[in-house]
Tab-separated table of C-alpha atoms in Angstrom:
chain	number	residue	atom	x	y	z
A	1	GLY	CA	0.714	-24.192	38.015
A	2	LEU	CA	4.068	-24.249	36.068
A	3	ALA	CA	2.197	-25.743	32.949
A	4	VAL	CA	0.710	-22.534	31.823
A	5	PRO	CA	3.590	-19.989	32.288
A	6	ALA	CA	5.954	-22.366	30.665
A	7	ALA	CA	3.446	-22.831	27.877
A	8	ILE	CA	3.196	-19.060	27.275
A	9	THR	CA	7.021	-18.628	27.631
A	10	VAL	CA	7.771	-20.804	24.919
A	11	SER	CA	4.738	-19.564	22.912
A	12	LEU	CA	6.049	-15.987	23.051
A	13	GLY	CA	9.826	-17.132	22.307
A	14	ARG	CA	8.438	-19.154	19.287
A	15	ALA	CA	6.521	-16.049	18.328
A	16	ALA	CA	9.563	-13.702	18.224
A	17	GLN	CA	11.960	-16.089	16.278
A	18	SER	CA	9.009	-15.783	13.536
A	19	GLY	CA	9.219	-12.281	13.919
A	20	LEU	CA	6.011	-11.593	15.888
A	21	LEU	CA	6.098	-9.911	18.908
A	22	ILE	CA	3.511	-10.227	21.543
A	23	LYS	CA	3.208	-8.110	24.506
A	24	GLY	CA	2.970	-10.659	27.568
A	25	GLY	CA	0.431	-13.581	28.014
A	26	GLU	CA	-2.542	-11.757	28.370
A	27	ALA	CA	-2.230	-10.697	24.951
A	28	LEU	CA	-1.445	-14.015	23.810
A	29	GLU	CA	-4.765	-15.328	25.539
A	30	ARG	CA	-6.618	-12.666	23.775
A	31	LEU	CA	-5.664	-13.623	20.328
A	32	ALA	CA	-8.119	-16.634	20.572
A	33	THR	CA	-10.994	-14.001	20.440
A	34	VAL	CA	-9.541	-11.970	17.330
A	35	ASP	CA	-12.102	-11.782	14.355
A	36	THR	CA	-10.053	-9.005	12.221
A	37	ILE	CA	-6.749	-8.345	11.693
A	38	ALA	CA	-5.400	-5.183	10.200
A	39	LEU	CA	-2.076	-5.777	7.659
A	40	ASP	CA	0.011	-3.289	6.056
A	41	LYS	CA	0.471	-3.680	2.313
A	42	THR	CA	3.948	-2.348	1.749
A	43	GLY	CA	6.601	-5.108	2.743
A	44	THR	CA	3.943	-7.036	4.356
A	45	LEU	CA	1.375	-8.513	1.424
A	46	THR	CA	4.052	-7.008	-1.164
A	47	GLU	CA	7.817	-7.143	-1.672
A	48	GLY	CA	8.020	-3.625	-0.641
A	49	ARG	CA	10.244	-2.794	-3.228
A	50	PRO	CA	8.217	-0.676	-5.680
A	51	ARG	CA	9.276	0.463	-8.916
A	52	ILE	CA	8.145	3.049	-11.299
A	53	ALA	CA	5.961	1.336	-14.169
A	54	ALA	CA	5.224	4.515	-16.133
A	55	PHE	CA	5.627	8.359	-15.982
A	56	VAL	CA	2.777	10.271	-17.948
A	57	LEU	CA	2.745	14.258	-18.174
A	58	ALA	CA	-0.469	16.063	-17.946
A	59	LYS	CA	-1.912	18.336	-20.327
A	60	THR	CA	-1.471	20.997	-17.982
A	61	ALA	CA	2.309	20.742	-17.178
A	62	THR	CA	3.921	24.166	-17.089
A	63	LEU	CA	7.525	22.495	-17.383
A	64	PRO	CA	9.062	19.727	-19.446
A	65	ALA	CA	9.630	16.191	-18.410
A	66	PRO	CA	13.153	16.039	-17.512
A	67	THR	CA	12.676	19.340	-15.438
A	68	LEU	CA	9.893	17.554	-13.836
A	69	LEU	CA	11.534	14.380	-13.131
A	70	ALA	CA	14.654	16.136	-11.622
A	71	ALA	CA	12.539	18.490	-9.268
A	72	ALA	CA	10.400	15.249	-8.296
A	73	ALA	CA	13.538	13.148	-7.484
A	74	ALA	CA	15.356	15.646	-5.670
A	75	ALA	CA	12.599	16.228	-3.497
A	76	GLU	CA	12.124	12.463	-2.700
A	77	ARG	CA	15.786	12.168	-2.235
A	78	LEU	CA	15.011	13.391	1.127
A	79	SER	CA	12.335	10.720	2.044
A	80	THR	CA	12.826	7.303	3.139
A	81	HIS	CA	9.285	6.013	2.007
A	82	PRO	CA	9.703	2.896	-0.538
A	83	LEU	CA	7.904	5.039	-3.056
A	84	ALA	CA	10.067	7.802	-2.861
A	85	GLN	CA	13.037	5.434	-3.409
A	86	ALA	CA	11.141	4.206	-6.549
A	87	VAL	CA	10.945	7.810	-8.009
A	88	VAL	CA	14.499	8.500	-7.236
A	89	ALA	CA	15.656	5.135	-9.129
A	90	TYR	CA	13.296	6.095	-12.131
A	91	ALA	CA	14.846	9.106	-12.404
A	92	ALA	CA	18.130	7.838	-12.105
A	93	GLY	CA	17.564	5.576	-15.201
A	94	GLN	CA	16.844	8.409	-17.561
A	95	GLU	CA	19.144	10.314	-19.503
A	96	ASN	CA	20.046	14.172	-19.647
A	97	LEU	CA	18.070	15.099	-16.495
A	98	PRO	CA	19.042	18.727	-15.668
A	99	VAL	CA	20.423	19.484	-12.131
A	100	ALA	CA	17.600	20.335	-9.701
A	101	PRO	CA	17.103	23.411	-7.969
A	102	ALA	CA	17.815	23.033	-4.103
A	103	ILE	CA	14.805	21.867	-1.893
A	104	GLU	CA	13.721	24.010	0.594
A	105	ASP	CA	10.900	23.559	3.327
A	106	LEU	CA	10.067	19.714	2.838
A	107	ILE	CA	7.096	18.806	4.837
A	108	THR	CA	6.191	14.905	4.940
A	109	LEU	CA	2.386	14.438	5.088
A	110	PRO	CA	2.224	11.049	6.481
A	111	GLY	CA	-0.295	8.875	4.294
A	112	THR	CA	-0.406	11.322	1.394
A	113	GLY	CA	3.050	12.419	0.335
A	114	LEU	CA	5.414	15.575	0.695
A	115	THR	CA	5.496	19.443	-0.150
A	116	ALA	CA	8.234	21.209	-0.929
A	117	THR	CA	9.574	24.704	-2.352
A	118	ILE	CA	11.910	24.519	-5.191
A	119	ALA	CA	12.888	27.397	-7.216
A	120	GLY	CA	10.413	29.520	-5.396
A	121	HIS	CA	7.457	27.239	-6.587
A	122	HIS	CA	5.226	25.043	-4.424
A	123	LEU	CA	5.851	21.234	-5.204
A	124	ALA	CA	3.554	18.691	-3.913
A	125	LEU	CA	3.988	15.093	-4.724
A	126	GLY	CA	1.740	11.926	-3.500
A	127	ASN	CA	-1.516	10.626	-3.554
A	128	ALA	CA	-4.954	11.977	-4.958
A	129	ALA	CA	-5.577	13.832	-1.739
A	130	LEU	CA	-3.189	16.513	-3.016
A	131	LEU	CA	-5.539	17.422	-5.749
A	132	THR	CA	-8.190	19.971	-5.590
A	133	ALA	CA	-10.173	17.980	-8.384
A	134	ALA	CA	-10.294	14.510	-9.868
A	135	PRO	CA	-7.809	13.707	-12.392
A	136	ALA	CA	-7.443	14.540	-15.678
A	137	PRO	CA	-8.135	11.690	-17.883
A	138	GLU	CA	-4.628	11.584	-19.283
A	139	LEU	CA	-3.368	11.012	-15.457
A	140	LEU	CA	-5.821	7.775	-14.723
A	141	ALA	CA	-4.444	4.494	-15.050
A	142	THR	CA	-4.880	2.297	-18.071
A	143	PRO	CA	-6.173	-1.363	-17.696
A	144	ASP	CA	-2.316	-2.599	-17.582
A	145	LEU	CA	-1.869	-0.131	-14.578
A	146	ALA	CA	-5.125	-0.581	-12.958
A	147	ASN	CA	-3.604	-1.756	-9.790
A	148	ALA	CA	-0.419	0.619	-9.786
A	149	THR	CA	-0.097	3.295	-7.206
A	150	PRO	CA	-0.724	6.647	-8.608
A	151	LEU	CA	2.038	9.585	-7.391
A	152	TYR	CA	0.543	13.016	-8.589
A	153	LEU	CA	3.239	15.733	-9.356
A	154	LEU	CA	1.733	19.356	-8.762
A	155	ILE	CA	3.782	22.374	-9.062
A	156	ASP	CA	1.889	25.836	-7.465
A	157	ASN	CA	-1.136	23.268	-7.262
A	158	ILE	CA	-1.461	22.557	-10.993
A	159	PRO	CA	-0.914	18.787	-12.114
A	160	GLN	CA	2.379	18.204	-13.940
A	161	ALA	CA	2.672	14.345	-13.935
A	162	VAL	CA	1.923	11.134	-12.644
A	163	PHE	CA	3.923	8.405	-11.550
A	164	PHE	CA	2.395	5.150	-11.660
A	165	ALA	CA	4.313	2.829	-9.123
A	166	THR	CA	3.673	-0.968	-9.085
A	167	ASP	CA	5.083	-3.621	-6.427
A	168	GLU	CA	5.292	-7.432	-6.685
A	169	LEU	CA	2.827	-9.539	-4.403
A	170	ARG	CA	4.807	-11.897	-2.142
A	171	ALA	CA	4.383	-15.299	-3.099
A	172	SER	CA	3.142	-16.087	0.359
A	173	ALA	CA	0.491	-13.705	0.782
A	174	PRO	CA	-2.669	-15.595	-1.072
A	175	ALA	CA	-1.699	-18.597	0.988
A	176	ALA	CA	-1.699	-16.320	4.463
A	177	ILE	CA	-5.100	-14.847	3.270
A	178	ALA	CA	-6.330	-18.003	2.746
A	179	GLN	CA	-5.406	-19.595	6.025
A	180	LEU	CA	-6.583	-16.195	7.874
A	181	ASN	CA	-10.196	-16.810	5.924
A	182	ALA	CA	-10.000	-20.254	7.082
A	183	LEU	CA	-9.337	-19.271	10.659
A	184	HIS	CA	-12.772	-17.045	10.368
A	185	ILE	CA	-10.143	-14.176	10.565
A	186	HIS	CA	-11.463	-11.088	8.401
A	187	PRO	CA	-8.132	-9.519	6.922
A	188	VAL	CA	-8.214	-5.701	6.648
A	189	LEU	CA	-5.603	-3.835	4.425
A	190	LEU	CA	-4.055	-0.784	5.769
A	191	THR	CA	-2.610	1.659	2.944
A	192	GLY	CA	-1.939	5.172	1.836
A	193	ASP	CA	-2.508	4.780	-2.005
A	194	ILE	CA	-5.442	3.417	-3.812
A	195	ALA	CA	-5.435	-0.648	-3.217
């Protein structure tokens, strides 16, 4: 009568030490029947430190690149998302950026991006869900950026530019996925971006 509760207590404690929180013995027992597991991409399978690998201006851009970079960084400074931090870091590494006007009415759109008002104009920055049409050819990833996450910058619903963010795969990720497959557990990727 004491062996099972003791084993469950030890298992829960050991799992917690490894960063895995399990809500009680019943949940632990139900793990034996799991056949699918959902994994977050950023920070779980990847290092969680994305960087901007490229910034491409759209042919429809109505503002110069430095102004767009300053506006994007000003909006993203108000976000804690790792991709937002990558945009801010990229802009900080550029020279001669103008001072961006104040950001107003910032709205975070979970899984999509953000919108804000800047100098009386509607700014949107995020994934393809913000676009009203397919991206223009110049805003598509080149083969070397095929695995990059595009972040589209729009001003007044007109595409201005795209940031391509990349993140390094964790060294342990392929082995972890292989172990799940060996256990006949199907991994599913949860991500707000393209892959």
